[in-house]
Amino acid sequence: MEKFTAFESWVAVLPVDNIDTDQIIPARFLKTVSKEGLGDQLFYDWRYDADGNPRPDFVLNRPPGNRAQVLLAGDNFGCGSSREHAPWALTQFGFRAVISTSFADIFKGNALKNALLPIVVPPEIHARLLKMLETDPLATVRVDLASQTLTLPDGTPVEFPVDSFAKTCLLEGIDELGFLLKHEAEIAAFEQTHPAPVDTLSVKFED
Amino acid sequence: MSQPRTIIQKLWDSHVVCQPPGAPALLYIDLHLVHEVTSPQAFDGLRRRGLKVRRPDRTFGTCDHSTPTTPRDLPIVDPVARAQVEQFEKNCREFGIPFFGFRSPRQGIVHVIGPEYGLTQPGMTIVCGDSHTATHGAFGALAFGIGTSQVEHVLATQCLLQSPSKSFNVRVDGHLRPGVTAKDIILALIAKIGVGGGTGCVFEYTGSAIRALSMEERMTVCNMSIEGGARAGLIAPDDTTFEFLHGRPFAPKGAAWDRAVAYWKTLPTDEGAVYDREVTLDASQLEPMITYGTNPGMGIPISAPVPDPGEAADPVERETRRKALAYMGLEPGKPLAGHPVDVVFIGSCTNSRMTDLRAAASVLKGRKVNPRVRVLVVPGSQQIKRQAEAEGLDRIFREAGAEWREAGCSMCIAMNGDQLAPGEYAVSTSNRNFEGRQGKGGRTFLASPLTAAASAVTGVVTDPRTLLG
Ligand code: SF4
């Protein structure tokens, strides 16, 4: 995995609460067996009209939203299904961070595994940033994971929480599966003392 | 005496493999369920790294999401869905995972077949690449949804890196009144705490109203824990649980059964254990619930008016609620009862089990579906389909004018061709009313099987109590 570095970016503003993963990427695009090609389907039903033409007023279809690496969204972003296609679509579009007042649990975990940083800020900061971007849509923010700092357009530094292990993984490009595999001995020892409650291979069905 | 613990803590403690410094714990997973939509990229990952599935004997697959509910002797028409289902079956074979394929007479929704075959048992940790995995919590298991990266982690190591969640006691006491169901309990809870209300938590449902529920009804409640923001929700096992499990294909037998029951009886929360959060509901005060908006938290008693977005204090919330009503084409201040309906969907992992089908049939028996309404009844599994047919429910549905289909997720997620047309209104027994969830532009009212069936008869949103004998 690539290392997560600090960056400065425009902000795409989508001030809606409870944006669910069905909006981020509608289920009909989940029939793919690949991880690729999902960026074009991001927010599909909000982004395109019935004939598949981009809606010119949608934030991702116009500057600076179309080139922003940061998305500012309402509370409880990413609720709904566990589809990892949601962070895949967001990162393939170009996003590296999402700012909200809270994130749904499964989405947050999925995002961190895909170098998409969920940044939780208090409601006052969220409202302030929203105001600043209303006044100047071309204003930029800076995201620095190492110091866990989001710098607002007016220079105010805002500290944000990140799980320390996820932070290390992102900064050093560590992959979680590699980490898990190193614990083979402990896993095997656990299995010795914890017999399977169910053996899924134990029943053979006649059909 | 050790510190009193909740069932949530007990399940956690008994599955921690180790706690590496500076990292989350390794949590051991007893049962991993896989389906066609969230697994292909995980299997690809294994292939790329040259890894095997560590414990195929703790893994089980079924196809459900993109699986058509048309007769099984027909091919899958959508080539993309067909490729996905075929890839799923190929992956299971290649990695030695037992599964119910598209044509298996046992195929069904992943959260329906786990309990049906006794794979789901108290005291287990269960995961699946699907957010409604909490359904299995009804048996006193710690069951939660994971993303595809984690599907790969569990396939390769049978473990997850996991931090403990907070415990949230959802206490429901009192008797449900006639016409009010388990679905109404969970919709009322979500309306009360909001769709983010349980974020970071595991719900434990307690109280006399929960104890009185059947296993099917408990599954309906636990199923929608995620709609309240909680990744998992569970109910301590009791005699109802043991009776349900006894004799199922994967349930322990003979002396092993007795040992298992003795262990399961140690699982309930100890007297005096402390929860991080609590909420209470009075079941006797509940009415049939229905959602009016575009998330499951936007729910109201069926006789109540649609709330005015202007009442929300926060500007973003106000805008969110306005947007929801605009999408739904509804006006604040009016009740939903009487609103025309185009489609009724009875199915999904929330409400597609025998008790749900019997409830719907009790309303439809001897009645006709309103001719302008399309009604789909989709059993949760092929096994349920057979049982319903043995009881004659299929005839009740067909004679009323409803479609009786093969098992699958169907119009809950609209990936398999069963979908709403833009603008159509559906009363649905599923769990999500997000924009476009049941088909692009479709508009969903979530409700119980009784409410859905009553609305099918009248052609408008209907309080089922008006039709109950
Ligand atoms: S029925 Fe619906 S909610 Fe349940 S697993 Fe299928 S798509 Fe998900």
XYZ file of C-alpha atoms and ligand atoms in Angstrom:
684
model
C 0.000 0.000 0.000
C 1.244 3.517 -0.778
C 2.184 5.790 2.102
C -0.302 8.485 3.035
C 1.328 11.928 2.732
C 0.133 15.407 3.699
C -1.694 17.388 1.018
C -3.608 20.565 0.303
C -6.814 20.518 -1.680
C -10.034 22.127 -2.773
C -13.156 20.822 -1.113
C -16.270 19.320 -2.653
C -19.201 20.336 -0.467
C -22.136 17.957 -0.030
C -23.917 19.155 3.115
C -26.412 16.300 3.498
C -26.744 14.169 6.647
C -26.758 10.363 6.601
C -25.387 9.919 3.094
C -25.689 6.168 2.664
C -23.553 3.823 0.620
C -26.427 3.266 -1.830
C -26.010 6.938 -2.802
C -22.209 6.713 -2.866
C -22.497 3.819 -5.280
C -25.894 2.348 -6.222
C -26.276 -1.411 -5.778
C -26.748 -2.124 -9.478
C -23.036 -1.367 -9.983
C -22.092 -4.061 -7.477
C -22.466 -6.877 -9.938
C -18.849 -6.387 -10.946
C -16.241 -8.908 -9.823
C -13.513 -6.264 -10.048
C -12.440 -3.341 -7.881
C -11.752 -1.084 -10.841
C -13.789 1.370 -12.863
C -15.984 2.544 -10.000
C -14.956 6.225 -9.985
C -17.369 7.022 -12.817
C -20.214 5.479 -10.838
C -19.606 7.511 -7.688
C -22.852 9.247 -6.597
C -24.269 8.094 -9.912
C -27.939 8.885 -9.324
C -27.144 12.339 -7.954
C -24.511 13.025 -10.575
C -26.287 12.065 -13.797
C -29.799 12.632 -15.096
C -32.162 9.963 -16.389
C -30.383 9.949 -19.774
C -26.961 9.548 -18.196
C -25.876 13.142 -18.792
C -23.991 14.905 -16.005
C -26.197 17.283 -14.003
C -24.303 20.575 -14.314
C -25.396 21.728 -10.852
C -24.058 18.679 -8.996
C -20.947 19.447 -6.992
C -18.760 16.741 -8.539
C -19.573 17.921 -12.063
C -18.140 21.405 -11.730
C -14.951 22.993 -10.451
C -13.554 22.778 -7.889
C -15.567 19.706 -6.788
C -14.573 17.750 -9.873
C -10.917 18.041 -8.899
C -11.187 18.093 -5.107
C -9.419 15.498 -2.997
C -11.490 16.344 0.064
C -15.236 15.851 0.473
C -17.154 17.778 3.126
C -20.359 15.903 3.976
C -23.087 15.943 6.634
C -23.375 13.841 9.770
C -23.177 10.015 9.829
C -21.534 9.691 6.425
C -21.416 6.207 4.885
C -24.309 4.612 6.733
C -26.031 1.599 5.253
C -24.443 -1.382 3.584
C -20.939 -2.715 4.174
C -19.955 -2.430 0.503
C -16.289 -1.545 0.190
C -17.183 -0.393 -3.306
C -18.032 2.911 -1.593
C -14.463 3.832 -0.588
C -13.196 2.265 -3.838
C -15.445 4.612 -5.826
C -14.483 7.632 -3.711
C -10.734 7.050 -4.042
C -10.960 6.215 -7.732
C -12.698 9.518 -8.262
C -9.751 11.175 -6.522
C -10.828 11.690 -2.925
C -8.282 11.134 -0.169
C -10.280 12.426 2.788
C -13.887 12.957 3.846
C -14.768 15.478 6.550
C -17.918 14.972 8.636
C -19.158 15.212 12.196
C -19.382 11.406 12.344
C -19.016 8.304 10.204
C -20.820 4.988 10.187
C -18.629 2.250 11.720
C -18.276 -0.135 8.798
C -17.639 2.642 6.298
C -14.962 4.153 8.520
C -13.125 0.833 8.753
C -13.399 0.237 5.020
C -12.180 3.757 4.225
C -9.058 3.440 6.381
C -8.172 0.196 4.600
C -8.236 2.058 1.293
C -6.194 5.156 2.103
C -9.296 7.302 2.426
C -9.083 9.321 5.618
C -12.322 9.887 7.560
C -11.847 13.183 9.416
C -14.244 13.782 12.308
C -14.629 17.410 13.372
C -16.905 18.972 16.012
C -20.187 20.481 14.747
C -18.929 24.100 15.269
C -15.873 23.493 13.103
C -18.026 21.744 10.505
C -20.393 24.731 10.383
C -17.471 27.168 10.191
C -15.788 25.336 7.344
C -19.106 25.167 5.505
C -19.467 28.965 5.860
C -15.922 29.607 4.651
C -16.488 27.472 1.577
C -19.798 29.171 0.861
C -17.977 32.501 0.879
C -15.017 31.233 -1.104
C -15.653 27.950 -2.910
C -12.051 27.915 -4.134
C -10.613 27.990 -0.623
C -8.397 25.058 0.285
C -7.739 22.931 3.335
C -4.597 21.070 4.301
C -4.668 17.533 5.645
C -1.711 16.252 7.643
C -2.208 12.791 9.064
C 1.161 12.649 10.866
C 0.182 15.564 13.119
C -3.548 14.704 12.845
C -4.232 18.252 11.753
C -6.779 19.677 9.374
C -5.911 23.282 8.522
C -8.938 25.392 7.640
C -8.761 27.986 4.831
C -8.144 30.761 7.379
C -5.172 28.920 8.825
C -6.915 27.550 11.916
C -5.435 24.175 12.813
C -7.986 21.592 13.909
C -6.829 18.360 15.499
C -8.749 15.225 14.529
C -8.812 11.730 16.069
C -7.480 8.672 14.242
C -7.102 5.135 15.510
C -3.382 4.843 16.227
C -2.933 1.515 14.463
C -4.761 2.693 11.352
C -2.589 5.802 11.387
C 0.611 3.777 11.507
C -0.632 1.548 8.693
C -1.479 4.552 6.506
C 1.707 6.492 7.173
C 4.002 3.513 6.723
C 2.008 1.761 4.023
C 1.544 -1.356 6.168
C -1.000 -3.830 4.962
C -3.272 -5.324 7.619
C -3.437 -8.784 6.118
C 0.351 -8.986 6.191
C 0.215 -8.007 9.850
C -2.416 -10.655 10.635
C -0.478 -13.378 8.831
C 2.497 -12.787 11.124
C 0.382 -14.058 14.030
C -0.047 -17.551 12.624
C 1.453 -19.173 15.739
C -0.985 -17.441 18.099
C -3.945 -18.254 15.850
C -2.971 -21.919 15.684
C -2.561 -22.044 19.470
C -5.990 -20.471 19.961
C -7.566 -23.037 17.657
C -6.085 -25.843 19.773
C -7.969 -24.683 22.840
C -11.144 -23.523 21.055
C -12.664 -26.347 19.046
C -15.028 -25.314 16.262
C -18.648 -24.982 17.412
C -19.657 -25.888 13.863
C -17.842 -27.775 11.134
C -19.401 -26.527 7.915
C -18.007 -29.534 6.036
C -19.564 -32.059 8.408
C -22.963 -32.271 6.715
C -23.139 -33.402 3.107
C -26.363 -32.487 1.391
C -27.679 -34.843 -1.255
C -28.122 -32.175 -3.914
C -16.195 -13.352 42.267
C -15.159 -11.831 39.010
C -16.615 -8.600 37.690
C -20.147 -9.075 36.277
C -20.056 -8.998 32.463
C -22.545 -8.410 29.683
C -23.029 -11.114 27.063
C -21.244 -8.753 24.697
C -18.136 -8.743 26.894
C -18.287 -12.506 27.362
C -18.379 -13.106 23.622
C -15.543 -10.686 23.091
C -13.353 -12.120 25.854
C -13.756 -15.685 24.668
C -12.645 -14.861 21.123
C -9.569 -12.679 21.607
C -6.600 -14.567 20.177
C -4.006 -12.055 21.278
C -3.524 -8.361 21.820
C -0.461 -7.179 19.893
C 1.074 -3.982 21.312
C -0.120 -0.811 19.572
C -2.730 -2.661 17.501
C -6.337 -3.797 17.848
C -6.965 -7.303 19.185
C -7.038 -10.346 16.918
C -10.604 -11.590 17.192
C -11.257 -15.188 16.187
C -14.207 -15.813 13.875
C -16.183 -19.042 14.339
C -18.324 -18.775 11.237
C -17.761 -16.823 8.034
C -20.649 -16.575 5.584
C -19.918 -15.522 2.012
C -22.103 -14.438 -0.890
C -21.529 -13.448 -4.498
C -21.390 -9.649 -4.243
C -18.758 -8.815 -1.638
C -16.419 -11.790 -2.045
C -14.962 -11.914 -5.592
C -12.335 -9.247 -4.963
C -11.346 -11.016 -1.722
C -10.808 -14.324 -3.518
C -8.768 -12.465 -6.130
C -6.653 -11.051 -3.310
C -5.971 -14.560 -2.010
C -4.940 -15.702 -5.463
C -2.618 -12.747 -5.907
C -0.838 -13.586 -2.652
C -0.908 -17.328 -3.209
C -2.972 -17.919 -0.056
C -5.492 -20.632 0.759
C -8.700 -20.320 2.741
C -7.430 -21.134 6.219
C -10.601 -22.783 7.519
C -13.051 -23.814 4.793
C -14.688 -25.843 7.585
C -15.730 -22.583 9.249
C -16.910 -20.948 6.066
C -20.187 -21.320 4.182
C -21.511 -19.716 1.002
C -24.801 -19.024 -0.703
C -25.856 -16.753 -3.536
C -28.678 -14.329 -2.968
C -28.093 -10.693 -3.947
C -27.861 -10.731 -7.734
C -29.716 -14.028 -7.957
C -32.948 -13.906 -9.993
C -36.198 -14.965 -8.312
C -37.621 -16.326 -11.544
C -37.999 -20.123 -11.967
C -34.666 -21.852 -11.460
C -34.727 -23.803 -14.691
C -34.328 -20.500 -16.537
C -30.833 -19.114 -17.097
C -29.723 -15.840 -15.457
C -30.586 -13.281 -18.129
C -28.340 -10.410 -16.990
C -24.855 -11.384 -18.208
C -23.094 -9.370 -15.495
C -25.125 -10.996 -12.699
C -24.650 -14.390 -14.305
C -20.883 -13.919 -14.421
C -20.884 -12.917 -10.767
C -22.897 -15.939 -9.635
C -20.734 -18.257 -11.751
C -17.564 -16.700 -10.383
C -18.896 -17.211 -6.845
C -19.561 -20.893 -7.394
C -16.157 -21.300 -9.034
C -14.408 -19.551 -6.136
C -16.139 -21.756 -3.566
C -15.174 -24.904 -5.464
C -11.590 -23.785 -5.999
C -11.079 -22.927 -2.319
C -13.021 -25.900 -0.935
C -15.833 -23.904 0.664
C -19.223 -25.614 1.063
C -22.021 -23.607 -0.534
C -25.574 -23.554 -1.810
C -25.329 -22.573 -5.464
C -27.876 -20.875 -7.687
C -29.683 -24.129 -8.485
C -29.416 -25.686 -5.044
C -32.829 -26.496 -3.542
C -31.421 -25.037 -0.314
C -30.246 -21.682 -1.665
C -31.487 -18.617 0.146
C -30.600 -15.280 1.674
C -27.385 -15.677 3.628
C -28.959 -14.463 6.885
C -31.888 -16.810 6.455
C -29.983 -20.012 5.708
C -27.462 -19.649 8.571
C -30.142 -20.058 11.257
C -32.222 -22.414 9.117
C -29.486 -25.065 8.961
C -28.278 -24.530 12.510
C -24.979 -23.002 11.387
C -25.787 -20.001 13.563
C -25.455 -20.869 17.255
C -25.192 -19.035 20.561
C -21.755 -17.969 21.729
C -20.239 -17.721 18.260
C -18.555 -14.896 16.432
C -20.052 -14.647 12.956
C -19.138 -12.320 10.116
C -20.252 -11.821 6.542
C -19.540 -9.183 3.930
C -22.971 -7.774 4.553
C -24.231 -5.242 7.050
C -27.286 -7.267 8.079
C -25.135 -9.986 9.610
C -26.461 -8.773 12.976
C -29.509 -10.957 12.191
C -27.577 -13.909 13.643
C -27.285 -12.006 16.919
C -30.822 -13.219 17.658
C -29.179 -16.467 18.825
C -26.793 -14.787 21.240
C -23.913 -14.626 18.783
C -21.649 -11.645 18.164
C -22.392 -11.165 14.484
C -21.450 -8.196 12.359
C -20.914 -7.061 8.797
C -17.488 -6.507 7.269
C -16.056 -5.026 4.073
C -14.340 -6.972 1.325
C -10.813 -6.366 2.707
C -11.916 -7.981 5.923
C -13.575 -10.827 4.022
C -10.120 -11.496 2.629
C -8.576 -11.241 6.123
C -10.990 -13.810 7.531
C -10.631 -16.135 4.552
C -6.854 -16.066 5.001
C -6.516 -16.045 8.806
C -9.976 -16.693 10.332
C -9.281 -13.508 12.330
C -10.010 -9.806 12.264
C -8.197 -6.879 13.802
C -10.905 -5.439 15.953
C -11.428 -3.022 18.837
C -14.228 -3.648 21.318
C -17.498 -1.767 20.848
C -19.534 -0.041 23.513
C -22.501 -1.923 24.950
C -25.989 -0.489 24.497
C -28.911 -1.992 26.404
C -32.131 -1.663 24.413
C -34.798 -2.613 26.903
C -38.303 -3.330 25.585
C -40.991 -4.214 28.104
C -44.752 -4.650 27.865
C -47.110 -6.569 25.580
C -47.425 -5.780 21.897
C -51.001 -4.999 20.943
C -52.725 -6.907 18.122
C -51.485 -5.828 14.702
C -48.161 -4.591 16.121
C -45.113 -6.738 15.381
C -41.384 -7.177 15.919
C -40.805 -5.013 12.837
C -42.666 -2.176 14.526
C -40.442 -2.501 17.613
C -37.277 -2.068 15.599
C -38.687 0.731 13.403
C -39.802 2.545 16.575
C -36.351 2.143 18.120
C -34.612 3.545 15.052
C -37.070 6.438 14.838
C -36.273 7.188 18.461
C -32.460 7.039 18.424
C -31.830 7.930 14.759
C -29.820 6.119 12.093
C -26.556 7.057 13.770
C -27.829 6.487 17.312
C -25.958 3.267 17.920
C -22.686 4.137 16.149
C -19.745 2.485 17.909
C -22.085 0.191 19.877
C -23.417 -3.331 20.022
C -27.085 -3.490 21.015
C -28.291 -6.043 23.506
C -32.072 -6.287 23.284
C -33.537 -7.118 26.687
C -36.874 -6.935 28.468
C -40.093 -8.903 28.595
C -41.260 -7.904 25.120
C -38.063 -9.302 23.591
C -38.263 -12.519 25.647
C -41.802 -13.041 24.348
C -40.688 -12.980 20.694
C -40.182 -16.112 18.590
C -36.756 -16.686 17.005
C -38.033 -15.405 13.666
C -39.238 -12.217 15.306
C -35.969 -11.828 17.207
C -34.150 -12.085 13.899
C -36.302 -9.285 12.506
C -35.293 -7.060 15.423
C -31.569 -7.876 15.368
C -31.508 -7.640 11.567
C -32.061 -3.896 11.581
C -29.494 -3.063 14.289
C -27.342 -1.552 11.557
C -30.186 0.818 10.641
C -29.788 2.191 14.177
C -26.061 2.597 13.536
C -24.969 -0.444 15.575
C -22.766 -2.899 13.803
C -24.172 -5.759 15.857
C -27.248 -6.445 17.942
C -27.969 -9.537 19.967
C -30.366 -11.292 22.297
C -29.236 -13.639 25.073
C -30.134 -17.255 24.316
C -32.942 -18.970 26.223
C -35.268 -21.953 25.825
C -36.855 -20.361 22.736
C -33.387 -20.334 21.143
C -32.561 -23.912 22.121
C -35.912 -25.226 20.894
C -35.439 -23.541 17.539
C -31.969 -25.006 17.092
C -32.599 -28.539 18.266
C -32.442 -31.057 15.442
C -31.216 -28.647 12.745
C -28.589 -30.191 10.431
C -25.533 -28.440 11.938
C -26.774 -28.289 15.549
C -24.877 -30.487 18.011
C -26.356 -33.937 18.673
C -26.606 -36.239 21.686
C -24.136 -35.553 24.480
C -22.635 -32.688 22.488
C -26.038 -30.991 22.488
C -26.265 -31.188 26.287
C -22.761 -29.791 26.664
C -23.563 -26.997 24.237
C -26.770 -26.035 26.039
C -24.941 -26.011 29.379
C -22.402 -23.602 27.872
C -25.039 -21.461 26.183
C -26.763 -21.014 29.546
C -23.641 -19.282 30.877
C -23.833 -16.597 28.194
C -26.581 -14.210 29.398
C -25.504 -10.936 30.955
C -24.597 -11.251 34.640
C -26.682 -9.578 37.292
C -25.190 -6.157 37.957
C -23.221 -5.834 34.716
C -22.982 -2.267 33.468
C -23.784 -1.077 29.931
C -22.243 2.006 28.368
C -25.628 3.222 27.179
C -29.301 2.386 27.662
C -32.654 3.174 26.106
C -36.112 1.859 26.931
C -39.240 1.318 24.846
C -42.728 0.431 26.022
C -44.060 -2.206 23.636
C -47.623 -1.714 24.851
C -47.603 1.875 23.560
C -46.444 0.997 20.035
C -48.548 1.306 16.917
C -47.754 -0.165 13.513
C -44.825 1.908 12.222
C -44.048 3.141 8.725
C -41.241 5.216 7.258
C -41.930 8.351 5.264
C -38.426 9.442 4.283
C -35.181 8.233 2.764
C -33.552 6.648 5.767
C -34.969 4.114 8.226
C -34.865 6.630 11.072
C -37.582 8.657 9.365
C -40.374 6.509 10.768
C -43.722 7.356 12.370
C -46.721 5.553 13.835
C -49.060 4.864 10.935
C -51.725 7.294 12.197
C -49.250 10.168 12.742
C -48.685 13.010 10.273
C -45.459 13.348 8.276
C -43.228 15.672 10.337
C -42.367 19.143 9.100
C -38.669 19.478 8.147
C -38.853 23.061 9.412
C -39.004 21.675 12.955
C -35.367 20.552 12.807
C -33.058 22.985 14.588
C -29.898 22.178 12.651
C -29.763 23.675 9.121
C -28.102 20.663 7.516
C -30.663 18.353 9.110
C -33.477 20.623 7.932
C -32.128 20.509 4.387
C -31.657 16.730 4.604
C -35.296 16.271 5.650
C -36.542 18.650 2.944
C -34.569 16.748 0.349
C -36.080 13.495 1.647
C -39.663 14.765 1.385
C -38.993 16.191 -2.070
C -37.661 12.821 -3.208
C -40.633 11.045 -1.658
C -43.101 13.536 -3.117
C -44.778 13.983 0.260
C -46.166 16.948 2.134
C -45.617 17.477 5.834
C -48.628 17.447 8.151
C -50.544 14.678 6.371
C -50.620 11.038 7.552
C -49.302 8.383 5.179
C -52.368 6.220 5.635
C -54.371 6.512 2.422
C -51.354 7.276 0.226
C -51.542 5.312 -3.065
C -49.166 2.387 -3.498
C -47.892 0.843 -6.751
C -45.934 -2.129 -5.440
C -45.899 -4.233 -2.293
C -42.758 -6.237 -1.548
C -42.900 -8.972 1.066
C -39.448 -10.454 1.540
C -35.784 -9.751 2.490
C -33.676 -10.989 5.384
C -35.818 -8.830 7.659
C -39.210 -10.394 6.922
C -39.145 -13.435 4.629
C -39.402 -16.305 7.101
C -42.375 -18.571 7.782
C -43.964 -16.381 10.451
C -43.752 -13.378 8.123
C -45.348 -15.254 5.251
C -48.057 -16.609 7.541
C -48.776 -13.104 8.817
C -49.084 -11.734 5.283
C -51.240 -14.697 4.266
C -53.562 -14.146 7.243
C -54.442 -10.752 5.772
C -54.598 -11.874 2.136
C -56.609 -15.038 2.720
C -59.941 -14.788 0.938
C -59.154 -11.261 -0.246
C -57.923 -9.821 -3.518
C -54.980 -7.577 -4.103
C -56.001 -4.183 -5.442
C -55.678 -4.478 -9.251
C -53.372 -1.466 -9.558
C -50.833 -2.941 -7.150
C -48.076 -5.365 -8.098
C -47.364 -7.638 -5.141
C -44.184 -9.713 -4.885
C -43.852 -12.354 -2.205
C -40.284 -13.626 -2.065
C -39.454 -16.350 0.462
C -36.083 -16.070 2.213
C -34.940 -19.519 1.141
C -35.952 -22.388 -1.096
C -36.583 -24.416 2.060
C -39.053 -21.781 3.304
C -40.631 -21.757 -0.124
C -41.273 -25.500 0.095
C -42.645 -25.262 3.613
C -44.949 -22.399 2.693
C -46.204 -24.444 -0.257
C -46.785 -27.411 2.020
C -48.943 -25.160 4.189
C -50.822 -23.830 1.168
C -49.639 -20.249 1.590
C -48.566 -20.013 -2.045
C -52.160 -20.646 -3.070
C -53.424 -17.892 -0.787
C -50.930 -15.471 -2.316
C -51.626 -16.510 -5.909
C -55.383 -16.507 -5.496
C -55.180 -13.029 -4.023
C -53.249 -11.919 -7.110
C -49.718 -11.764 -5.701
C -46.569 -13.134 -7.375
C -44.978 -16.090 -5.578
C -41.282 -16.171 -6.453
C -38.051 -18.084 -5.837
C -35.767 -17.156 -2.930
C -33.336 -14.251 -2.909
C -32.771 -10.649 -1.870
C -34.904 -9.493 -4.768
C -36.425 -6.037 -4.503
C -34.716 -5.339 -1.188
C -31.656 -4.275 -3.178
C -32.918 -4.407 -6.760
C -29.788 -6.029 -8.191
C -31.482 -9.022 -9.751
C -34.008 -7.398 -12.063
C -36.807 -7.114 -9.449
C -37.109 -3.358 -9.103
C -39.350 -0.316 -8.863
C -39.789 2.001 -11.820
C -38.891 5.677 -11.276
C -41.501 7.420 -9.157
C -43.271 4.261 -8.017
C -44.299 3.893 -4.388
C -43.744 0.633 -2.547
C -44.705 -0.620 0.862
C -41.834 -2.940 1.608
C -41.005 -5.324 4.442
C -37.279 -4.886 3.791
C -34.904 -2.721 5.789
C -33.773 0.231 3.689
C -35.684 3.101 2.162
C -32.655 4.925 0.777
C -33.113 6.820 -2.476
C -33.110 4.325 -5.314
C -32.589 1.327 -3.025
C -35.468 -0.611 -4.607
C -34.805 0.707 -8.102
C -33.681 4.043 -9.454
C -36.213 6.737 -8.585
C -38.339 4.288 -6.583
C -39.897 5.402 -3.296
C -40.098 3.069 -0.323
C -42.282 2.947 2.761
C -40.838 0.405 5.209
C -43.362 -1.506 7.289
C -44.311 -4.899 8.718
C -45.665 -7.819 6.672
C -49.138 -7.119 8.112
C -49.063 -3.487 7.009
C -47.652 -4.476 3.622
C -50.364 -7.078 3.059
C -53.126 -4.726 4.184
C -51.838 -2.051 1.794
C -51.775 -4.611 -1.019
C -55.478 -5.247 -0.521
C -56.575 -1.620 -0.420
C -54.025 -0.128 -2.821
C -53.168 2.588 -0.329
C -51.021 2.680 2.816
C -53.242 0.936 5.363
C -53.220 0.352 9.090
C -53.462 -3.460 9.269
C -55.652 -3.247 12.358
C -58.481 -2.084 10.126
C -58.443 -5.462 8.331
C -57.756 -7.828 11.213
C -60.688 -10.055 12.106
S -32.249 -9.185 1.725
Fe -31.552 -7.095 1.464
S -30.605 -6.495 3.352
Fe -30.826 -8.714 3.385
S -28.856 -9.495 2.667
Fe -30.199 -9.296 0.899
S -29.818 -7.250 0.077
Fe -28.963 -7.309 2.138
